Structure formats: C-alpha cells, structure tokens
PDB file of C-alpha atoms in Angstrom:
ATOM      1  CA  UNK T   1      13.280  15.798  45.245  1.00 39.00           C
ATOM      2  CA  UNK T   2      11.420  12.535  45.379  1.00 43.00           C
ATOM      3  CA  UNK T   3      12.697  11.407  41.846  1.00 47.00           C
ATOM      4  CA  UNK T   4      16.117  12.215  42.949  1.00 49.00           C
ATOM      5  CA  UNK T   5      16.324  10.203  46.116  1.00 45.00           C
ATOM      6  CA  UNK T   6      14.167   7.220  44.287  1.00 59.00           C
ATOM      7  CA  UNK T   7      17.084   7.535  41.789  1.00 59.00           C
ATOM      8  CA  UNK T   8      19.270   7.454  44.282  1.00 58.00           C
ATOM      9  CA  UNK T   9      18.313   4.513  46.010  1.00 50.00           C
ATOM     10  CA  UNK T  10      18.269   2.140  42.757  1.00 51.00           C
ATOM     11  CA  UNK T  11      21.695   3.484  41.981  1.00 52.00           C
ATOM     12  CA  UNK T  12      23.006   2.218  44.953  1.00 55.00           C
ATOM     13  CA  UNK T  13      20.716  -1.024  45.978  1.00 54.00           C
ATOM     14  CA  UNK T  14      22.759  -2.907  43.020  1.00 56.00           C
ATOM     15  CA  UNK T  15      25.173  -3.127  46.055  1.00 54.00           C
ATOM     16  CA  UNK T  16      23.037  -6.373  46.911  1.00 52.00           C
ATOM     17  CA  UNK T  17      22.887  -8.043  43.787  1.00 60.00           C
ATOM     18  CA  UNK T  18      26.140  -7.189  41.934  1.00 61.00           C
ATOM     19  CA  UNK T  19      27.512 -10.331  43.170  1.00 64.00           C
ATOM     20  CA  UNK T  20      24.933 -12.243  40.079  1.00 81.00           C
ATOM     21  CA  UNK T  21      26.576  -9.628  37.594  1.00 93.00           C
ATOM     22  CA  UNK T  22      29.963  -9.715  35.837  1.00 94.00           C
ATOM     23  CA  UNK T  23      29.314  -6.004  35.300  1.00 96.00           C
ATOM     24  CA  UNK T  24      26.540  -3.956  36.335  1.00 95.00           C
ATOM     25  CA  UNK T  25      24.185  -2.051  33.415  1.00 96.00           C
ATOM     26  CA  UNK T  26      22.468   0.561  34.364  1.00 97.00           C
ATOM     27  CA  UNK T  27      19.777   1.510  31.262  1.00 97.00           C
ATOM     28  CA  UNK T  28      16.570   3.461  31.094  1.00 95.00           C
ATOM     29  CA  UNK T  29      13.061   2.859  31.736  1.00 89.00           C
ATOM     30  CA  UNK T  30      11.276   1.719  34.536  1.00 88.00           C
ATOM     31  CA  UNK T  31      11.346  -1.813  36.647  1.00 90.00           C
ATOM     32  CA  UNK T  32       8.491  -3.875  34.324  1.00 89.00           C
ATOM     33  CA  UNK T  33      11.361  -3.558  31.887  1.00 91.00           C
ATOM     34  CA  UNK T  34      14.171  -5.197  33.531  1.00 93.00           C
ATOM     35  CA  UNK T  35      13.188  -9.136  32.096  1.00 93.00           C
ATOM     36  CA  UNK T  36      13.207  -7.778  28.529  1.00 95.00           C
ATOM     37  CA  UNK T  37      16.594  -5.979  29.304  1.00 96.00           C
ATOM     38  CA  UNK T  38      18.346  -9.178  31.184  1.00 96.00           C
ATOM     39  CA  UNK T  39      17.096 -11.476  28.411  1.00 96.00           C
ATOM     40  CA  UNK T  40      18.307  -9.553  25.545  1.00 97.00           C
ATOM     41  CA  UNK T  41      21.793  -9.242  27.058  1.00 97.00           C
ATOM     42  CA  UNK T  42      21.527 -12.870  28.142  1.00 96.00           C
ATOM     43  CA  UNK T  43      21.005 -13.829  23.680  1.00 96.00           C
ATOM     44  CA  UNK T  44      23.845 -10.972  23.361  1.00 97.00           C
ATOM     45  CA  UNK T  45      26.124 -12.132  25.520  1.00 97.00           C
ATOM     46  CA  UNK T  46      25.831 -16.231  24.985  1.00 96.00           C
ATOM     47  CA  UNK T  47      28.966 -17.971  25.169  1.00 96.00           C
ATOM     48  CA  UNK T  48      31.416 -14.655  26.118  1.00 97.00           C
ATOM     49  CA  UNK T  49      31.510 -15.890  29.913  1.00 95.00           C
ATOM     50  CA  UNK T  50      29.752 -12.934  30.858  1.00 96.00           C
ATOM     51  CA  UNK T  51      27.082 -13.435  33.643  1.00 95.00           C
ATOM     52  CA  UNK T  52      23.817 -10.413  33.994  1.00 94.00           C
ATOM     53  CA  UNK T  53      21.248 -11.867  35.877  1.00 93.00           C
ATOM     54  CA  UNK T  54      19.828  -8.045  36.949  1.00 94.00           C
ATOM     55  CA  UNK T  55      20.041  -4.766  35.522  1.00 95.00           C
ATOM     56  CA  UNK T  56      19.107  -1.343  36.987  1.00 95.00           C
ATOM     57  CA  UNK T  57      16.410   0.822  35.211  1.00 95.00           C
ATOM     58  CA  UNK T  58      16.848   4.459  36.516  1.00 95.00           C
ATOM     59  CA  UNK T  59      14.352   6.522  34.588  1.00 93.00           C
ATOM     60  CA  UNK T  60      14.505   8.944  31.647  1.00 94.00           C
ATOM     61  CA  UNK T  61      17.708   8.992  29.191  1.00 96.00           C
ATOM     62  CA  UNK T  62      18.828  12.404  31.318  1.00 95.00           C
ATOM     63  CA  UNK T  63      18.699  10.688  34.077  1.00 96.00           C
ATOM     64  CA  UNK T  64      20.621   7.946  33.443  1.00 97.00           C
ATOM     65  CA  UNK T  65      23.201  10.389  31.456  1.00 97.00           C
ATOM     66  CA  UNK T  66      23.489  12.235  34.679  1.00 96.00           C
ATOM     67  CA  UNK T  67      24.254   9.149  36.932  1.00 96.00           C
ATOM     68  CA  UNK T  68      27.051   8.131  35.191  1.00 96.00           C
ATOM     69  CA  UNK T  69      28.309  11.281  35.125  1.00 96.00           C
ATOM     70  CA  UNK T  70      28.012  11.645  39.001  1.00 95.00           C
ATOM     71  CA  UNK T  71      29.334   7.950  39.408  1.00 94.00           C
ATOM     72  CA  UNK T  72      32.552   8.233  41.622  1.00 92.00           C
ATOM     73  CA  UNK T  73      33.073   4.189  42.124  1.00 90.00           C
ATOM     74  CA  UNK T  74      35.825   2.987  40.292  1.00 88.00           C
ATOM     75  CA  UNK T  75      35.743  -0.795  42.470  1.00 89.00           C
ATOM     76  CA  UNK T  76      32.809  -2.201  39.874  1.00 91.00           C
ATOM     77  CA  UNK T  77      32.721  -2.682  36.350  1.00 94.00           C
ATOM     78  CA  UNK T  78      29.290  -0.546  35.337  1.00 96.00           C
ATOM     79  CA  UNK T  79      27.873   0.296  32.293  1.00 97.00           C
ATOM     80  CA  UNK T  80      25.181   2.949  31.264  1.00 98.00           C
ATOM     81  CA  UNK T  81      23.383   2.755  28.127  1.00 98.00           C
ATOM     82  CA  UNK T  82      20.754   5.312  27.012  1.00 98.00           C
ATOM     83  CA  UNK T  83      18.997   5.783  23.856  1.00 98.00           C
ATOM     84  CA  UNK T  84      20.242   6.988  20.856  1.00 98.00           C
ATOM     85  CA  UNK T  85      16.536   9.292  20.840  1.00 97.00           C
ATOM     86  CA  UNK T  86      15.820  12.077  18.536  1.00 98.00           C
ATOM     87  CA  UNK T  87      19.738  13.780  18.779  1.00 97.00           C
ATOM     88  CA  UNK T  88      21.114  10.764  16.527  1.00 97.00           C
ATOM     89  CA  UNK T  89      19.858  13.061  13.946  1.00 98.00           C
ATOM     90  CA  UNK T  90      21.403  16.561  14.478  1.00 97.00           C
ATOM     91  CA  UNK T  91      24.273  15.984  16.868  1.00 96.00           C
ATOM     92  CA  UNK T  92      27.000  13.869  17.854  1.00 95.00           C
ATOM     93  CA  UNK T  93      26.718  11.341  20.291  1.00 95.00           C
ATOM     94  CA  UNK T  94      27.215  12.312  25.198  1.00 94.00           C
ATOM     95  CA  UNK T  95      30.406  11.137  25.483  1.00 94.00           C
ATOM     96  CA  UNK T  96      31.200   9.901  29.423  1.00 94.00           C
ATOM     97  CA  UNK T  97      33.089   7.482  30.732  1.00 94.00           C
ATOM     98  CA  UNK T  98      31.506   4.003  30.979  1.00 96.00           C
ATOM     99  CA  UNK T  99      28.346   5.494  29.186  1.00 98.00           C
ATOM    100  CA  UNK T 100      27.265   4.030  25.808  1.00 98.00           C
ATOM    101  CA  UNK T 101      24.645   5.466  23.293  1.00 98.00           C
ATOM    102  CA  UNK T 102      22.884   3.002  21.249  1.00 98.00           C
ATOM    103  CA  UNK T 103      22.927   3.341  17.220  1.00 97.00           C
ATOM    104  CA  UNK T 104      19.395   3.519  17.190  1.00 98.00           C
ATOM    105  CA  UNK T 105      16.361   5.761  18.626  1.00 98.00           C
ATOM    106  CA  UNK T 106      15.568   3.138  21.136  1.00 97.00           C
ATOM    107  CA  UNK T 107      16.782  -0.005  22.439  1.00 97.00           C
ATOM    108  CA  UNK T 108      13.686  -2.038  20.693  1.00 97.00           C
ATOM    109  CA  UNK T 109      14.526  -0.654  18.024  1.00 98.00           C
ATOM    110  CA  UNK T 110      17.240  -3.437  17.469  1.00 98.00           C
ATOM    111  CA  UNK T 111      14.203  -6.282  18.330  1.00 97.00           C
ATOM    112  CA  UNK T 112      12.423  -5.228  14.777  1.00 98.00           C
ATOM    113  CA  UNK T 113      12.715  -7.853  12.005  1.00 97.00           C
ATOM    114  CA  UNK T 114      11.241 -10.191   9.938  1.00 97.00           C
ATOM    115  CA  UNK T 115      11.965 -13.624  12.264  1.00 97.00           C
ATOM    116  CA  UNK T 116      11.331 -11.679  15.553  1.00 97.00           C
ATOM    117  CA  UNK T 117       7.813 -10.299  13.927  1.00 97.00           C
ATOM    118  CA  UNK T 118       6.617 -13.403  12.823  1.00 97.00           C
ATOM    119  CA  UNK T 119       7.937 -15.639  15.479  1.00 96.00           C
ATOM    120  CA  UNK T 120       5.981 -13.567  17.728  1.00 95.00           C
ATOM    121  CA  UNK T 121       2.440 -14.040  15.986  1.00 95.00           C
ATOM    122  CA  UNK T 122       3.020 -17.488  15.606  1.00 95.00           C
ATOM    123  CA  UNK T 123       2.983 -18.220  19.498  1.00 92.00           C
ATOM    124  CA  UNK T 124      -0.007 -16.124  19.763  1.00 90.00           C
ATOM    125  CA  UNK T 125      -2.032 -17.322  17.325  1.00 90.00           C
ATOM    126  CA  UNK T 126      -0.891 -21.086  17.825  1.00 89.00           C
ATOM    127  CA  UNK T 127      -3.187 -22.307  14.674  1.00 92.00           C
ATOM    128  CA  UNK T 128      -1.323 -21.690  11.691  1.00 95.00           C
ATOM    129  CA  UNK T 129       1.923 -23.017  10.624  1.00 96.00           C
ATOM    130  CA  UNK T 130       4.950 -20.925  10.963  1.00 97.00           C
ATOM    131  CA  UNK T 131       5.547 -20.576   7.071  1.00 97.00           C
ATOM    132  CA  UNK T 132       1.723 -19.531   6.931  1.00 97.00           C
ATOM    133  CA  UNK T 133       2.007 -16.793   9.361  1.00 97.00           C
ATOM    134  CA  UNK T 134       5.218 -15.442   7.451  1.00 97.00           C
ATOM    135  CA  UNK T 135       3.695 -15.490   3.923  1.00 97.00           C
ATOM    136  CA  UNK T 136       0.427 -14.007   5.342  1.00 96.00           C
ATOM    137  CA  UNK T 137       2.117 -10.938   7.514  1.00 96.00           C
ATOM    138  CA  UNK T 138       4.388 -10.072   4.728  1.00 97.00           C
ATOM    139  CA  UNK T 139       6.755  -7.665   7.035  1.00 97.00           C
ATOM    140  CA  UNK T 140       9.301  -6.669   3.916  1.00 97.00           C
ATOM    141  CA  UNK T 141       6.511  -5.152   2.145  1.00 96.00           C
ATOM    142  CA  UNK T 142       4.555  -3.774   5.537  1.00 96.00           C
ATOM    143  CA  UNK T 143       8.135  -1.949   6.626  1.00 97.00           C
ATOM    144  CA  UNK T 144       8.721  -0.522   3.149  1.00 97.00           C
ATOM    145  CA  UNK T 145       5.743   1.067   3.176  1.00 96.00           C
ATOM    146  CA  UNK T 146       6.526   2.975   6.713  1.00 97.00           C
ATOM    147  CA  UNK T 147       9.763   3.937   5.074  1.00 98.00           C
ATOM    148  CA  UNK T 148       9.132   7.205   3.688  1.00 98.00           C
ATOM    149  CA  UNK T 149       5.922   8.470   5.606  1.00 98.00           C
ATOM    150  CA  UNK T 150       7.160   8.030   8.791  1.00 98.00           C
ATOM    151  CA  UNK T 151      11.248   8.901   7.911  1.00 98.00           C
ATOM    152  CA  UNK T 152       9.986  12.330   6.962  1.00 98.00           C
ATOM    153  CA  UNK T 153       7.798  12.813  10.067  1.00 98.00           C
ATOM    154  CA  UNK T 154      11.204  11.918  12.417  1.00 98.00           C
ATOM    155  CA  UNK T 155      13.000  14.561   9.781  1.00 98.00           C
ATOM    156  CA  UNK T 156      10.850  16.869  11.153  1.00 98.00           C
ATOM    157  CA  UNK T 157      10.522  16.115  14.841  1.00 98.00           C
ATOM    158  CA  UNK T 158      14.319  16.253  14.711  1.00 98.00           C
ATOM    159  CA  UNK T 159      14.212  19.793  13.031  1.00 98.00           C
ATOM    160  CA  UNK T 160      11.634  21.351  15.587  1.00 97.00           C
ATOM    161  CA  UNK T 161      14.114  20.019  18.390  1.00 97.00           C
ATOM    162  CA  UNK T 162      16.909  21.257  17.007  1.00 97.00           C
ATOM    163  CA  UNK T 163      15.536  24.737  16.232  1.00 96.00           C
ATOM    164  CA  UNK T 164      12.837  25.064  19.090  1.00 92.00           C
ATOM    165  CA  UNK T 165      14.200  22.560  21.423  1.00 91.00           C
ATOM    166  CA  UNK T 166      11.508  20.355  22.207  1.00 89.00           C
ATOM    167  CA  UNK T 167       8.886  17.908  20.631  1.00 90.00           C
ATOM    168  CA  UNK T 168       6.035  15.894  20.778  1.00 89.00           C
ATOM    169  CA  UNK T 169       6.461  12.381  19.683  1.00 91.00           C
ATOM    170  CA  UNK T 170       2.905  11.552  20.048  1.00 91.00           C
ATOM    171  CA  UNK T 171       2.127   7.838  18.543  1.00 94.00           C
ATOM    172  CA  UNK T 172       1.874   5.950  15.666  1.00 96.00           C
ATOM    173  CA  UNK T 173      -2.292   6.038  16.507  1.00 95.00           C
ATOM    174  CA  UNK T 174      -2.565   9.533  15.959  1.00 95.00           C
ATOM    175  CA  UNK T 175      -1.327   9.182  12.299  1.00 97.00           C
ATOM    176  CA  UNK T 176      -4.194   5.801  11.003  1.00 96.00           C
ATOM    177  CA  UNK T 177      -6.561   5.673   9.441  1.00 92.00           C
ATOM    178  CA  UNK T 178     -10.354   5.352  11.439  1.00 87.00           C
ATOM    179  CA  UNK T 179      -9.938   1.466  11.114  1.00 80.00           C
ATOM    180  CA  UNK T 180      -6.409   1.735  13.055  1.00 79.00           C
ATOM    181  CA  UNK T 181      -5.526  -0.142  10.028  1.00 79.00           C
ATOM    182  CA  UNK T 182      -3.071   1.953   7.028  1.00 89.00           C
ATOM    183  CA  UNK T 183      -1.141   5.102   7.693  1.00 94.00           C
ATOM    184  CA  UNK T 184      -2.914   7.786   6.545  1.00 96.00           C
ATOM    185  CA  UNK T 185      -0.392  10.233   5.054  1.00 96.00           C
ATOM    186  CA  UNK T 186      -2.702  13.197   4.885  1.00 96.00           C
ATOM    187  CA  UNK T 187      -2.403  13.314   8.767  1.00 97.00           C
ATOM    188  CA  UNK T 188       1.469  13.181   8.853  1.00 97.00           C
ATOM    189  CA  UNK T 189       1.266  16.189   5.716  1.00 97.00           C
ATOM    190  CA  UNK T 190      -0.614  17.807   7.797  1.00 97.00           C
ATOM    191  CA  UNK T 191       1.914  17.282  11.258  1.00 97.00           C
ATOM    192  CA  UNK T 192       4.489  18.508   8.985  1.00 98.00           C
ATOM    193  CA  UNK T 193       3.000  21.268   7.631  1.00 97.00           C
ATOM    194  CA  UNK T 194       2.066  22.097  11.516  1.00 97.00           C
ATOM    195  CA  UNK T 195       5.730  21.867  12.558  1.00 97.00           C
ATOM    196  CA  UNK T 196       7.062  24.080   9.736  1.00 97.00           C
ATOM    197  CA  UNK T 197       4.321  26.806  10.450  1.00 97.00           C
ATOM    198  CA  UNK T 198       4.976  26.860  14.502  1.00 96.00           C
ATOM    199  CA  UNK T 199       9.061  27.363  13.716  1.00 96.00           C
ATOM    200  CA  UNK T 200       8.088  29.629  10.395  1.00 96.00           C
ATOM    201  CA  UNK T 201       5.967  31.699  13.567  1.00 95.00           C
ATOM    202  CA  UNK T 202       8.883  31.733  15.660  1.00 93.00           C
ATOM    203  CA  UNK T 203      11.106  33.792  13.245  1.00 95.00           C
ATOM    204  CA  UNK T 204      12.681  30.691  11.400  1.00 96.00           C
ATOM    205  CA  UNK T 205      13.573  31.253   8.088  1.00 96.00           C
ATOM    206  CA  UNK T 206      11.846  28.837   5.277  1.00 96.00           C
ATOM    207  CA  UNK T 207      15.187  28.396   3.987  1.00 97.00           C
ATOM    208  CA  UNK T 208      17.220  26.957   7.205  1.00 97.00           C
ATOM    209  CA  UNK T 209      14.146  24.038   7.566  1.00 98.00           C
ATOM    210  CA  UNK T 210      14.694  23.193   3.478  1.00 98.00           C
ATOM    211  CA  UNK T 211      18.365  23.207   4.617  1.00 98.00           C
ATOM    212  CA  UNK T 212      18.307  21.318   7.604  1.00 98.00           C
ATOM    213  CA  UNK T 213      15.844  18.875   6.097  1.00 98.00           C
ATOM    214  CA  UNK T 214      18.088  18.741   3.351  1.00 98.00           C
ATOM    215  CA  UNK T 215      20.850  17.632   5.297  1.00 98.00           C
ATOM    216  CA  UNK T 216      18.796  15.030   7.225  1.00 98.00           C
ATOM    217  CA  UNK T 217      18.054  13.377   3.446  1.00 98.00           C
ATOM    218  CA  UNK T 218      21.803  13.493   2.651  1.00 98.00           C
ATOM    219  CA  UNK T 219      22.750  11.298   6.069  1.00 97.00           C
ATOM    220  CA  UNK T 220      19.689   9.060   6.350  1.00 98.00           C
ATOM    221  CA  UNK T 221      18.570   7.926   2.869  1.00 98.00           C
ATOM    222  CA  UNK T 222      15.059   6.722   2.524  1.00 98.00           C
ATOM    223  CA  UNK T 223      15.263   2.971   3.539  1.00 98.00           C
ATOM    224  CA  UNK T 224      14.627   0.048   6.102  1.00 98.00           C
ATOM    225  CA  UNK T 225      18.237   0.700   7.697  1.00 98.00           C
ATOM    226  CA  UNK T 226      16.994   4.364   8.160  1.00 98.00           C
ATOM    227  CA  UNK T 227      13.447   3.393   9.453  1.00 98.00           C
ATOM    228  CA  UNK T 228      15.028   1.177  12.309  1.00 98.00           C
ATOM    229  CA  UNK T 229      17.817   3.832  12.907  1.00 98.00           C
ATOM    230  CA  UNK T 230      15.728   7.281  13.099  1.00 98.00           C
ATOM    231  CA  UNK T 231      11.927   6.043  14.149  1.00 98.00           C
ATOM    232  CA  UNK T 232      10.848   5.219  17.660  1.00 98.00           C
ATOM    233  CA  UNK T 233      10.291   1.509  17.247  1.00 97.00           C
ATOM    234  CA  UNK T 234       8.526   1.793  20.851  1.00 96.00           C
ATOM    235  CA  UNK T 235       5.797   4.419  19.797  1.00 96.00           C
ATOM    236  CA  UNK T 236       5.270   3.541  16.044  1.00 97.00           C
ATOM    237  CA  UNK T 237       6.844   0.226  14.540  1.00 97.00           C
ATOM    238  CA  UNK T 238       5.935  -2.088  17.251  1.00 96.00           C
ATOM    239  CA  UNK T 239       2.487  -0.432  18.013  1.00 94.00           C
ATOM    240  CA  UNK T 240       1.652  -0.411  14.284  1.00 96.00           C
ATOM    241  CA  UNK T 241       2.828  -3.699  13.969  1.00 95.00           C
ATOM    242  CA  UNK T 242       0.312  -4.875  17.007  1.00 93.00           C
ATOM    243  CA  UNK T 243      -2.526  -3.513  14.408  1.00 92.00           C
ATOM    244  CA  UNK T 244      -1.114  -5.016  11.405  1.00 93.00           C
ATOM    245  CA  UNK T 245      -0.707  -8.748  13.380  1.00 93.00           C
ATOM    246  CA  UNK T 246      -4.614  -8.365  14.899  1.00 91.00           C
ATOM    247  CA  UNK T 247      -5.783  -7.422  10.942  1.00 91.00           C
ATOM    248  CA  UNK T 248      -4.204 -10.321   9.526  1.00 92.00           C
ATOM    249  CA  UNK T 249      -4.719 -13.210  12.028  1.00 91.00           C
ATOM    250  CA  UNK T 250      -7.838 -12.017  12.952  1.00 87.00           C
ATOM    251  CA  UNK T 251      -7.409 -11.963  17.071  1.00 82.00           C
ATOM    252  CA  UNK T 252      -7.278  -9.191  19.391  1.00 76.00           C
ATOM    253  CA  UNK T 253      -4.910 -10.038  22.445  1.00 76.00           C
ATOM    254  CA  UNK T 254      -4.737  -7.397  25.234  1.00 79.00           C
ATOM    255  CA  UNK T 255      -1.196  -8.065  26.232  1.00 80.00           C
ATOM    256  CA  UNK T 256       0.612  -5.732  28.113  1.00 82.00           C
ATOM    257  CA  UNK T 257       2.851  -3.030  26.067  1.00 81.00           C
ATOM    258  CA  UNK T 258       6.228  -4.845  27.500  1.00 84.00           C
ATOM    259  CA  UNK T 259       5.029  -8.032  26.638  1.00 89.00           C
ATOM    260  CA  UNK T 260       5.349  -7.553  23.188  1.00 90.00           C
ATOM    261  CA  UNK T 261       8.796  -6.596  22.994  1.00 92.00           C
ATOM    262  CA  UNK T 262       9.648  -9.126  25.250  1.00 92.00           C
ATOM    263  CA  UNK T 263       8.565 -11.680  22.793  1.00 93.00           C
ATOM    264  CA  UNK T 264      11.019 -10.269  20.310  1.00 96.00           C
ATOM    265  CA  UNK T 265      13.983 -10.643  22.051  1.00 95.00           C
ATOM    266  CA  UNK T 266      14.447 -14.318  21.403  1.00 94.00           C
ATOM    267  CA  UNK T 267      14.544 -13.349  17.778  1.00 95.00           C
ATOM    268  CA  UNK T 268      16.065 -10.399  17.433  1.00 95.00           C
ATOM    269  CA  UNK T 269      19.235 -10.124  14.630  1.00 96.00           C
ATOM    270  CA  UNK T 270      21.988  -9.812  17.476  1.00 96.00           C
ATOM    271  CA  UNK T 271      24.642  -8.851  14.624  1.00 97.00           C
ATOM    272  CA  UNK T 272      22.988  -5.549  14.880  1.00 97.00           C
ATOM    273  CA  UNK T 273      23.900  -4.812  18.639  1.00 98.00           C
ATOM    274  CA  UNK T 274      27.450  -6.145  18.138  1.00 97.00           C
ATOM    275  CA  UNK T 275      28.689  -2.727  19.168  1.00 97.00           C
ATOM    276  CA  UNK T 276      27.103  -3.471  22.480  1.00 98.00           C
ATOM    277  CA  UNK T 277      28.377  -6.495  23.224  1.00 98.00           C
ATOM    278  CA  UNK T 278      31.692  -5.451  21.923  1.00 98.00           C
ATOM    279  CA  UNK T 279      31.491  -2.222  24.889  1.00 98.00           C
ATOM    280  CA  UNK T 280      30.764  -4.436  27.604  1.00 98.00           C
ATOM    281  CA  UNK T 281      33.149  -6.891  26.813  1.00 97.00           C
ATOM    282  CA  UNK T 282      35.861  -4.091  26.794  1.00 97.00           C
ATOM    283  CA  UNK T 283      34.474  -2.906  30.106  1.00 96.00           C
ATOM    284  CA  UNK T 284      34.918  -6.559  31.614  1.00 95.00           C
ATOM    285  CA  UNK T 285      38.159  -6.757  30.957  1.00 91.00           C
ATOM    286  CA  UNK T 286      39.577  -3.043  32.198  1.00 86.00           C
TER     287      UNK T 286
END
C-alpha cells in the first residue's frame, strides 16, 4: 500500500514543476537518477526547442507500465518510457498510449561506446593524454570479447523467463575471474547448464530450449549491435567496464554506481536514441 501511494504522490507532484517542461517524462528508477535522465534528454533534445528541466522516476518498469495505463489527463503532454528488459527477446513490445519501450535492455544501454568509455577515464585519471587512454583501454577489442559469453547467458535468461517466468539477473561479478579481472566462461557454462537442468526438472522438453535458443540465434546474431541490444549494460557492461578501467589505469575510485553513467551521457552516440527523440517530438506537437 505504501509503494502505491508513494507512487502516487510522484505521479501527481509534477503538477508543480511541469511549468520547466515542454512535456513531462515519466521513466523508471529511483530519484538519484533523475540528473543522468534530464541530461541525456537535454544532449537528445539540443536545438528541437524542447525544454526538460525535471523528469519523474516512479519505480520498477511495471510500475511505470501501469501508470500510464491508469493516466486519465489528457491537458499535458506526458511521456512514459520503460525498458526494453529481458521481453525484447521473446515478445513484442506493451503497447499504450503515450508509453514508449526503448530498443535496448536498459536505458544505459544507449551510453556504451568507445568515446563515452574513454572520455570517462580520461577525467578520472587526469594524467594521461586522451589518445593514451584510448590506445591503452582498447574498448573494440574488450566488447568483442563480451560478445559471445555474455549473448548466450541473456539467450538463456530470456528462455527461463519465457518458459518458467522469472529470472535472476545476478551481476557481471558473479561470472570473473578471482582477480575481478577476465570473464571466466566456465562459470557462465556452468549458469547455463544450471538453467537448462532447473526447466529440463520442470517437465521442459530438451528439444523446445534447442528450439527456442535456436530462434534467439536467428534474431540476434552474435555481435556488438546484439551485446548493446540484449545485455543489461547496468549489471554487466558498465560494471565490467569499472574493472577493466581500474586494471588498466591503475586507480581504484569509489564513485557512486550513478556516477558512472552519468559521466557517459555527454558522450553517448545520440543517433542511437533517435527513435526517442523522434516520440517525444511527435508527442509535443499532438
């Protein structure tokens, strides 16, 4: 009941800032994350006319699925954006008026990329040059090696919630090596194996996983586009990434979690949320 009426109240409190918004966007998450939201529309948005100075975190992807579906006011422009999560795999996309699902698992997803990577552990580490800091990070060859170990453990995750209904998405921790250093693909084998052998014990037949999985293969080839499309970027490539960037420049910063995609946003590849920008622009002007 508490969740509800806390809900509730955010919903409705934009009532006393909408006047700083051209529209309102309502997304998921929790308050710590509104900065990294309002400055990633603000690069998004540049020089469309359209003002967001606040946006309204209401929770968990349901939750913000099911506020937009309740949402009676037709007087404001809103939008609701959730997470394209695990169903981008298996099924198509909630379809509600004025609510959009992102192309990817999760919105920082979109901030993963060579510039935004290195850009980032260039103003921490404030010694080397930028060039130095690219040629010694080497994210090309660091994301191609994710590509397959960590595509097939989403192939499964996807599987066991489409069969079973739930998952754990644990985090890209659980799967290094004792250094925290290299995936170690024994441990996702052995996740894998785990998952088939729990839905194998539940009366699924061998042959509808090999077909299901055999599907995923056929829609998501095994590549970077795939990677950024089907992985959590928030549990896996961005923690793994922290690892990678303390290895190489040899610092350990303790930085909050949001801080670190916050210092993505300002260069992120925008071309990849053009879909975005082209939904609220098309709200804007209804």
């Amino acid at each position: 009941m508490g969740i509800d009426f806390s809900t509730n109240v955010r919903q409705t409190a934009t009532v006393f800032t909408q006047y700083r918004n051209t529209i309102d966007i309502y997304t998921e998450d929790k308050e710590e994350d509104k900065v990294f939201y309002v400055n990633l529309l603000k690069r998004l948005l540049a020089g469309t006319g359209i003002q967001i100075k606040d946006v309204y975190p209401l929770g968990c992807r349901n939750t913000v699925i099911n506020c937009c579906q309740k949402d009676t006011d037709v007087k404001r422009k809103k939008l609701y954006i959730v997470d394209g999560d695990i169903y981008l795999q298996f099924r198509d996309k909630d379809k509600c008026n004025r609510l959009y699902v992102l192309d990817a698992y999760c919105i920082e997803n979109f901030m993963i990329c060579e510039e935004s990577l290195c850009h980032l552990a260039y103003r921490l580490d404030g010694r080397k040059s930028y060039d130095e800091v690219k040629s010694l990070l080497n994210i090309p060859q660091v994301l191609n090696n994710l590509v397959h170990p960590l595509i097939d453990l989403f192939f499964f995750y996807s599987i066991h919630m489409e069969l079973y209904g739930q998952y754990e998405i644990s985090h890209i921790d659980t799967y290094l090596d004792n250094k925290k250093e290299n995936i170690d693909n024994k441990k996702i084998v052995k996740k894998i194996e785990d998952i088939r052998s729990r839905l194998i014990s539940h009366g699924i037949k061998d042959n509808k996983i090999d077909y299901l999985l055999k599907k995923r293969k056929e829609k998501f080839p095994y590549n970077l586009e795939t990677l950024l499309t089907i992985v959590s970027a928030k549990n896996y490539i961005i923690p793994y990434f922290k690892h990678i960037i303390h290895k190489k420049m040899k610092y350990d910063i303790k930085i909050p979690k949001e801080s670190w995609k916050f210092n993505l946003v300002d260069n992120y590849e925008v071309e990849r949320l053009n879909g975005l920008k082209e939904e609220i622009i098309r709200v804007s002007k209804s």
